[in-house]
mmCIF file of C-alpha atoms in Angstrom:
data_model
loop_
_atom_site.group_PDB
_atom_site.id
_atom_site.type_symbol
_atom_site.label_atom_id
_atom_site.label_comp_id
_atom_site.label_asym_id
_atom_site.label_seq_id
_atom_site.Cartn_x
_atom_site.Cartn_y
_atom_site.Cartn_z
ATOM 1 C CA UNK R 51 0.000 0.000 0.000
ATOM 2 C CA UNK R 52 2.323 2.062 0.374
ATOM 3 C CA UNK R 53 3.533 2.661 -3.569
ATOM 4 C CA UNK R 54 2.811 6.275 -3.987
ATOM 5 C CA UNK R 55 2.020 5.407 -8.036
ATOM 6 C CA UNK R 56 -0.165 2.553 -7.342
ATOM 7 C CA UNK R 57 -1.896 3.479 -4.348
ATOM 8 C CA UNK R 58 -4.545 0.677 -4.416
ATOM 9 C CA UNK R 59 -2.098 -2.263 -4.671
ATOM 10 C CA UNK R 60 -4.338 -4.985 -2.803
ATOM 11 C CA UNK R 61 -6.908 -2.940 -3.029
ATOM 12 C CA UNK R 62 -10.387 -5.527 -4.612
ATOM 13 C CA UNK R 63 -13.022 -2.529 -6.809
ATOM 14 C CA UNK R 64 -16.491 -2.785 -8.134
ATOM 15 C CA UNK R 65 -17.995 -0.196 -10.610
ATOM 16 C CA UNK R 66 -21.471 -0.813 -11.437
ATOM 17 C CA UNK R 67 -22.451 0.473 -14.816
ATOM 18 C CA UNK R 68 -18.967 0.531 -16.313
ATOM 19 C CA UNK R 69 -19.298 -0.556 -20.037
ATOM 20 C CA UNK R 70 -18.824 2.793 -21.249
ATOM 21 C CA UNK R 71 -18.418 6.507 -20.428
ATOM 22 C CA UNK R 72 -18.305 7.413 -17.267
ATOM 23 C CA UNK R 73 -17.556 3.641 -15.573
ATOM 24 C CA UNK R 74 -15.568 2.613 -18.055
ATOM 25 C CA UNK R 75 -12.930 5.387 -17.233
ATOM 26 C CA UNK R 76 -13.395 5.080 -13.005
ATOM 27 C CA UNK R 77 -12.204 1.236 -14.061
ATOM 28 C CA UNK R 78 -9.467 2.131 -16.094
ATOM 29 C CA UNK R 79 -7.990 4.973 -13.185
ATOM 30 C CA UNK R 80 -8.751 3.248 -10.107
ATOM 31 C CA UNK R 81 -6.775 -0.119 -12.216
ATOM 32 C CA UNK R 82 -4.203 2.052 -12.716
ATOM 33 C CA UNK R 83 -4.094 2.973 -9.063
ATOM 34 C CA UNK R 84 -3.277 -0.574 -8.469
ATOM 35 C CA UNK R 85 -6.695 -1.625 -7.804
ATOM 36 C CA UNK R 86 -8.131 -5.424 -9.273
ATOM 37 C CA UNK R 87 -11.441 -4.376 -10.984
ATOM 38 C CA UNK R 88 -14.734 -5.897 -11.121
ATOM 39 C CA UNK R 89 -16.883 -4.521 -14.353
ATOM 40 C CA UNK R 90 -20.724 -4.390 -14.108
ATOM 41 C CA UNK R 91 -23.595 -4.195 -16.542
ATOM 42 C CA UNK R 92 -27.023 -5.557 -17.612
ATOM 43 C CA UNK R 93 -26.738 -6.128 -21.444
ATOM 44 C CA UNK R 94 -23.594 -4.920 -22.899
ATOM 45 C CA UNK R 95 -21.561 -7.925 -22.144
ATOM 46 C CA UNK R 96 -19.435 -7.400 -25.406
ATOM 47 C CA UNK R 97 -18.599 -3.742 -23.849
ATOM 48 C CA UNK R 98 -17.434 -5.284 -20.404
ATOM 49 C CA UNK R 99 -15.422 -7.975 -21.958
ATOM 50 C CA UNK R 100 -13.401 -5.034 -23.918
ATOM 51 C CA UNK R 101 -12.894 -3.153 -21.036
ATOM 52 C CA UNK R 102 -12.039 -6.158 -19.231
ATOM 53 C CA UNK R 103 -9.529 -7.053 -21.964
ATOM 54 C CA UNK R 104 -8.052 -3.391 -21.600
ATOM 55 C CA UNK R 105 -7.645 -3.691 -18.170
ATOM 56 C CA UNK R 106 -5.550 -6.932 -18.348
ATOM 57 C CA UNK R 107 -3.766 -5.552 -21.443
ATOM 58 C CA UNK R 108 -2.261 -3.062 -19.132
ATOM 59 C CA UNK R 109 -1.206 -5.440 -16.316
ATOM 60 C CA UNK R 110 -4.380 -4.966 -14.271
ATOM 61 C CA UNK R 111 -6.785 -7.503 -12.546
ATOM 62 C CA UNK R 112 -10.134 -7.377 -13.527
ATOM 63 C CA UNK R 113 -13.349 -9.592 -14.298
ATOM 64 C CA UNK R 114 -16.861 -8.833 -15.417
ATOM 65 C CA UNK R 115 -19.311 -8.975 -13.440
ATOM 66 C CA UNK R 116 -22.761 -9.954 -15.511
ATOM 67 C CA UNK R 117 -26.084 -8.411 -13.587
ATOM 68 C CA UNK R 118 -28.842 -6.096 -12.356
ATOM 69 C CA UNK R 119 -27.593 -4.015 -9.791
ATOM 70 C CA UNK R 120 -31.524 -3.109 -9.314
ATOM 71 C CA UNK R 121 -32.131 -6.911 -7.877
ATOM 72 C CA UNK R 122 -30.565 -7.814 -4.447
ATOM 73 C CA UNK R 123 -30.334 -11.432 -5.455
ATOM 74 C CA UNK R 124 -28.189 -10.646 -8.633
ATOM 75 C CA UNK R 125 -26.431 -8.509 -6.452
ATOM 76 C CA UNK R 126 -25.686 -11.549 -4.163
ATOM 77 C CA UNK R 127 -24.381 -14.010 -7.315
ATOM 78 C CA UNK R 128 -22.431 -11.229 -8.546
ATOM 79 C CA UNK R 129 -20.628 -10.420 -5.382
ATOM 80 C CA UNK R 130 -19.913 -14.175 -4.822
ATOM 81 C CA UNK R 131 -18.906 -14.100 -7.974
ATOM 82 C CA UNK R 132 -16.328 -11.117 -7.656
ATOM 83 C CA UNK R 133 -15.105 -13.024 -4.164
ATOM 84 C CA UNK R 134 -14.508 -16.308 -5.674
ATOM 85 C CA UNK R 135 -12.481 -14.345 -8.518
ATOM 86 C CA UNK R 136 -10.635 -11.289 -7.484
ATOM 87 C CA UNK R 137 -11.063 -11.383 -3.229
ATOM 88 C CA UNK R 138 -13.063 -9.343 -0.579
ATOM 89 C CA UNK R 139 -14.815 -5.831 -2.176
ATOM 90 C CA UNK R 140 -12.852 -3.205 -1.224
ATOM 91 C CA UNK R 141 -14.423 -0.370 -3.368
ATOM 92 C CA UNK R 142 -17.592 -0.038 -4.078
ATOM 93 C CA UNK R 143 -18.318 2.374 -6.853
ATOM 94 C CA UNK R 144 -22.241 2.681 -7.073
ATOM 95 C CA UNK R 145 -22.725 4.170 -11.084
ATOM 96 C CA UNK R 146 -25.165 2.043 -12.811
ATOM 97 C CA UNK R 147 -27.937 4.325 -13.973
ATOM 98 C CA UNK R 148 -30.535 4.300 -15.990
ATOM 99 C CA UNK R 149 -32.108 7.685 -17.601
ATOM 100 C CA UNK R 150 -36.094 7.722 -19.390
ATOM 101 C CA UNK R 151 -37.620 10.943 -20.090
ATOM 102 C CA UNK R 152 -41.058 10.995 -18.722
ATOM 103 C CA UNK R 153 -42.885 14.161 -17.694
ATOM 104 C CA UNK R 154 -44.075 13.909 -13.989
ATOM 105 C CA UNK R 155 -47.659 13.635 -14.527
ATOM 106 C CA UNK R 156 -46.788 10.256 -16.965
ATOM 107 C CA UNK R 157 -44.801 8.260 -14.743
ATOM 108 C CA UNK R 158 -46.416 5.315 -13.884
ATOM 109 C CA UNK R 159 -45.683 3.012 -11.191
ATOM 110 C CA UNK R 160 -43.707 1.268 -13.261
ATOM 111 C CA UNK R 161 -41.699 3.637 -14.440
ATOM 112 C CA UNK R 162 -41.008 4.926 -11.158
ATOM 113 C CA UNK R 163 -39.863 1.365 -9.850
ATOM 114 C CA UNK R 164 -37.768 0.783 -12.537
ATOM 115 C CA UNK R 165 -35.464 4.161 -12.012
ATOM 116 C CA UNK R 166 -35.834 3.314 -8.160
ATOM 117 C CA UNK R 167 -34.547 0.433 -8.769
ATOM 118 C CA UNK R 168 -31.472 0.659 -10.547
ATOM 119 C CA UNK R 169 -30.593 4.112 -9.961
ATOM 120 C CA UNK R 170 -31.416 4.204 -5.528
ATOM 121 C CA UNK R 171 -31.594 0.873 -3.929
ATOM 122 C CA UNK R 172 -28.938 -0.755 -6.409
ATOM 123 C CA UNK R 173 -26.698 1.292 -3.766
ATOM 124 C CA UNK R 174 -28.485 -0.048 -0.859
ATOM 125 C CA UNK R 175 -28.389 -3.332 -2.038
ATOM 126 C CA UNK R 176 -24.358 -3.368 -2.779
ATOM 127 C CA UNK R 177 -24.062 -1.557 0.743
ATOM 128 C CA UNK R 178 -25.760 -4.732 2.254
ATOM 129 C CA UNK R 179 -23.844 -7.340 0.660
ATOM 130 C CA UNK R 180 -20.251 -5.992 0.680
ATOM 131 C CA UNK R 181 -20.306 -4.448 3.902
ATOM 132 C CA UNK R 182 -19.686 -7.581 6.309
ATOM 133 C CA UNK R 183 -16.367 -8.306 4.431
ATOM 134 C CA UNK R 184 -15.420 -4.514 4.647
ATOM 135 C CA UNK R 185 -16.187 -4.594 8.671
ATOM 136 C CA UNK R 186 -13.712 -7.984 8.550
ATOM 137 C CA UNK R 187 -10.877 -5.731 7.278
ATOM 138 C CA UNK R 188 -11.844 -2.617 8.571
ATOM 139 C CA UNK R 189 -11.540 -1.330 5.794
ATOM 140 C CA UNK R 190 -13.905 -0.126 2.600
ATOM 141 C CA UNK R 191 -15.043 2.798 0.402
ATOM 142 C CA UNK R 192 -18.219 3.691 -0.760
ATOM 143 C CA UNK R 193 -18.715 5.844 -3.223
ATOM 144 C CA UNK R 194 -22.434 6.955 -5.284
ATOM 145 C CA UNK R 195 -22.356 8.849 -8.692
ATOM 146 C CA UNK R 196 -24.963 11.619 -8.350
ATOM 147 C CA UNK R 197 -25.233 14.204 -10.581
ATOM 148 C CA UNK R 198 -25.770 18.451 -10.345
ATOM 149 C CA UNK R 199 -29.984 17.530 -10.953
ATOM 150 C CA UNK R 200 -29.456 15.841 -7.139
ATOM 151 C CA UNK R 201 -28.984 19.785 -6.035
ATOM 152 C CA UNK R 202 -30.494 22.071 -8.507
ATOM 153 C CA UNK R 203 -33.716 19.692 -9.191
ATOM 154 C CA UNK R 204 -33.203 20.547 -12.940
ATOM 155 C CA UNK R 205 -33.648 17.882 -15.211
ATOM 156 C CA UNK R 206 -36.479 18.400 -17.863
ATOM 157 C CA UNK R 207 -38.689 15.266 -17.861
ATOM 158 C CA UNK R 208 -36.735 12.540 -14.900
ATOM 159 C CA UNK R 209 -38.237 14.128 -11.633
ATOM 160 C CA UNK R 210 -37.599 9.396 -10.555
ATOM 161 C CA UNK R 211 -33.925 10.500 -11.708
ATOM 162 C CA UNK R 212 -33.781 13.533 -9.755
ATOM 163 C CA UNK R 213 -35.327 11.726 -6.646
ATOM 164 C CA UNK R 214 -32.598 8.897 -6.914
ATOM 165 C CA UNK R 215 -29.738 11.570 -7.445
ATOM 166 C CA UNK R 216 -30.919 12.846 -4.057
ATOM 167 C CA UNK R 217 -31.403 9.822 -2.596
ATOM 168 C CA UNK R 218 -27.678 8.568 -2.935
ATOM 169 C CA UNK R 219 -26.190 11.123 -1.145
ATOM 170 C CA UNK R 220 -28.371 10.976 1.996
ATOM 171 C CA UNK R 221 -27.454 7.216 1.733
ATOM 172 C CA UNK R 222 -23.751 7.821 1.609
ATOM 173 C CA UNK R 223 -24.296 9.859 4.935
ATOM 174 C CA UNK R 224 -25.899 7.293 6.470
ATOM 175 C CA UNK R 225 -23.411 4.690 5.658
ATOM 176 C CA UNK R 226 -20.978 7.148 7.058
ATOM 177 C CA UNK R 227 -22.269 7.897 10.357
ATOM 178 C CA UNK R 228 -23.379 4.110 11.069
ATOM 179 C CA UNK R 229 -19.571 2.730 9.739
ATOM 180 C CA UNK R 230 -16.930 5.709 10.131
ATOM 181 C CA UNK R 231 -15.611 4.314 13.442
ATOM 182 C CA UNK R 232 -14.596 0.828 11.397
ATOM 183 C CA UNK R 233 -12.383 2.161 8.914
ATOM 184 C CA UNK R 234 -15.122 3.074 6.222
ATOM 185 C CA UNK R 235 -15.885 6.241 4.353
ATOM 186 C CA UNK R 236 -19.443 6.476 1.828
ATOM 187 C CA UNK R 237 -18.806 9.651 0.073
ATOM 188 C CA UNK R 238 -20.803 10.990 -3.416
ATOM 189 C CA UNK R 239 -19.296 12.433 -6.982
ATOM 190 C CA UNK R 240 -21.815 14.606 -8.490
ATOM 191 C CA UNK R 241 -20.621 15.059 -11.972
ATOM 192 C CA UNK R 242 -22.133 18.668 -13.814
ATOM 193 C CA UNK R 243 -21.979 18.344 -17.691
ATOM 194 C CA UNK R 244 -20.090 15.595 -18.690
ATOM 195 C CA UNK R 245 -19.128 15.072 -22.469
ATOM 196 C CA UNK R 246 -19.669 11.478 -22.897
ATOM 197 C CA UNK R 247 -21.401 10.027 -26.095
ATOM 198 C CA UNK R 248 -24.694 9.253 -23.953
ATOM 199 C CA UNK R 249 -25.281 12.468 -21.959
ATOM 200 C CA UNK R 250 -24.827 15.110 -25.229
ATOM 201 C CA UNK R 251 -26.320 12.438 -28.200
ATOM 202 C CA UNK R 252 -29.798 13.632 -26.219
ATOM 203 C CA UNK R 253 -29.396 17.382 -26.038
ATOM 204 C CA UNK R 254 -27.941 17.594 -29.676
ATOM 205 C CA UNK R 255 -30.464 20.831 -29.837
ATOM 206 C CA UNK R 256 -28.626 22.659 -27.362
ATOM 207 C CA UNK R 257 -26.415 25.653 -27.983
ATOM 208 C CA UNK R 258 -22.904 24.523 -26.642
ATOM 209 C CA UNK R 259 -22.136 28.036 -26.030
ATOM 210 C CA UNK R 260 -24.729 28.771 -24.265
ATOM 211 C CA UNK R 261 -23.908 25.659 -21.707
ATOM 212 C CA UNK R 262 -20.545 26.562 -21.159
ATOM 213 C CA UNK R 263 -21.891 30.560 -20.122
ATOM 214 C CA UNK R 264 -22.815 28.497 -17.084
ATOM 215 C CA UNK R 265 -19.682 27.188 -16.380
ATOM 216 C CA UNK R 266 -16.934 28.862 -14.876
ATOM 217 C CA UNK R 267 -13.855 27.309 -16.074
ATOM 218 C CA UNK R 268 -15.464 27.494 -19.876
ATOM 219 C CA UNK R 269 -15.400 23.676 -20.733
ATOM 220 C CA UNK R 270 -16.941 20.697 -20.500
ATOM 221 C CA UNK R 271 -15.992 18.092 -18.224
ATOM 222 C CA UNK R 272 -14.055 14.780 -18.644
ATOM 223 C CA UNK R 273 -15.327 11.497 -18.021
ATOM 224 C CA UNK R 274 -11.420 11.584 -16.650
ATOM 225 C CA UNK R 275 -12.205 14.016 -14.552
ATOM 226 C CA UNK R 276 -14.587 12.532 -12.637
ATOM 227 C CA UNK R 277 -12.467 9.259 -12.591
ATOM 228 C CA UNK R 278 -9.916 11.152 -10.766
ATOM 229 C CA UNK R 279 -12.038 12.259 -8.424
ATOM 230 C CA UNK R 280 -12.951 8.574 -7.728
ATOM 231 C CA UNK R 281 -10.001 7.760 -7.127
ATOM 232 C CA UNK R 282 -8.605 9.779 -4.548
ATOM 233 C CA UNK R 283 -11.780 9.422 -2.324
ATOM 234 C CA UNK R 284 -11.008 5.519 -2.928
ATOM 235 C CA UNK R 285 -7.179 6.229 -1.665
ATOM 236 C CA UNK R 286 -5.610 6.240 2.161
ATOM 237 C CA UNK R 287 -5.278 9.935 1.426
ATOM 238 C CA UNK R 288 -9.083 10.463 1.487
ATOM 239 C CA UNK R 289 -9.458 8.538 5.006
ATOM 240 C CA UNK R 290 -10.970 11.977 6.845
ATOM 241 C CA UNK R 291 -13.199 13.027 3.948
ATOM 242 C CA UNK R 292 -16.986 10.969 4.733
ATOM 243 C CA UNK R 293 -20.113 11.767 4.462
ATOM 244 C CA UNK R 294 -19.214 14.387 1.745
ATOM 245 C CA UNK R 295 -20.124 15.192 -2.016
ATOM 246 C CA UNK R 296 -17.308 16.116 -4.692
ATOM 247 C CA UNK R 297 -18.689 18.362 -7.494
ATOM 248 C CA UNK R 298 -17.031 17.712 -10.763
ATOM 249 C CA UNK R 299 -18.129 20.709 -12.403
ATOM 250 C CA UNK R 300 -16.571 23.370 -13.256
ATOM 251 C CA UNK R 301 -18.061 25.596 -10.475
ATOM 252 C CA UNK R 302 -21.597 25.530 -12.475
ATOM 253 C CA UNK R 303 -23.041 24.696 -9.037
ATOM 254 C CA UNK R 304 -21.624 26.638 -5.608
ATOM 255 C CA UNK R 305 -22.728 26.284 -2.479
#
């Protein structure tokens, strides 16, 4: 552990939702930390397997990880899984998310479930299963992708997104208060505006300009720069910071 370039060495991750985008780069930075990598998704197994294959291509650990983070008991097999393969979780990087558009007054119950589901107690669920093994070693990270809508509310047409957004971060202080004694931190990235394929493919009818007029440093943000972020609340070096919520961007939210 204590290799200043790999500071994860020993160090067992899992980051839900981490085909592509966003998940795909916290599994590349936190296996370049050091850190043996479990990759998670629903469908896109072809996706996981190339990350996977980039991962090991670079002298990393990794498997995927094949399941719906939105059901506890595929939560269970895939955890088991992870165990049997890489060791004890170590990391816990909740991501998975899934993002309809539905105005308020059209979301049915099912709808609502669904993003409940995947996007809140997926988080819950992982918390539940990985946590004994963490308490063993006294030792584990938590850490929930939110998003700016968490805050601001904003997000034309996904009030069950914006609830979930919210939801993660209270979570991540509950986690801390109950476990902070036992060497465990739950902590929350809220990523602004992101330029991944996914987030801008939707808002192609947006002015660019007029996005970055809300942002401070006058870009777009990295799906690196929210990796990074990741990774140092995964690190020793983040041992004090719990309970707490990183913004990743670009001062477009203050508080």
């Amino acid at each position: 552990m204590n290799d200043t370039s790999r500071p994860l060495a020993g160090r067992v991750a899992l980051v839900t939702g981490s085909g592509r985008n966003v998940g795909a780069a916290i599994a590349m930075h936190l296996s370049r930390a050091g850190a043996a990598v479990a990759v998670n998704g629903h469908r896109d197994t072809e996706a996981l397997q190339r990350i996977e294959d980039r991962l090991r291509e670079r002298g990393g650990q990794a498997c995927v990880a094949i399941g719906n983070v939105g059901k506890s008991a595929e939560v269970d097999r895939m955890v088991r899984h992870i165990e049997e393969t890489l060791g004890s979780i170590d990391i816990v990087v909740s991501n998975a998310a899934i993002r309809p558009m539905h105005a308020l007054l059209d979301i049915t119950d099912e709808d609502w479930n669904r993003v409940i589901a995947t996007n809140l107690s997926a988080s819950f669920f992982l918390a539940r299963r990985t946590l004994p093994g963490m308490l063993r070693n006294k030792w584990g990270r938590f850490i929930h992708i939110s998003g700016l809508d968490g805050f601001t509310g904003h997000m034309p047409l996904r009030a069950h997104n914006v609830a979930c957004k919210a939801g993660v971060v209270a979570l991540a202080k509950a986690i801390a208060r109950e476990f902070g004694g036992q060497g465990i931190t739950a902590n929350t990235v809220a990523p602004g505006a992101i330029d991944t394929e996914r987030d801008w493919s939707q808002y192609a009818h947006f002015d660019i300009d007029e996005v970055l007029k809300d942002i401070p440093v006058s870009r777009l943000g990295t799906v690196d720069d929210v990796a990074q972020a990741c990774v140092y609340l995964s690190t020793d070096a983040a041992s004090f910071v719990s309970g707490q919520t990183i913004h990743v961007n670009g001062g477009q939210y203050m508080f």
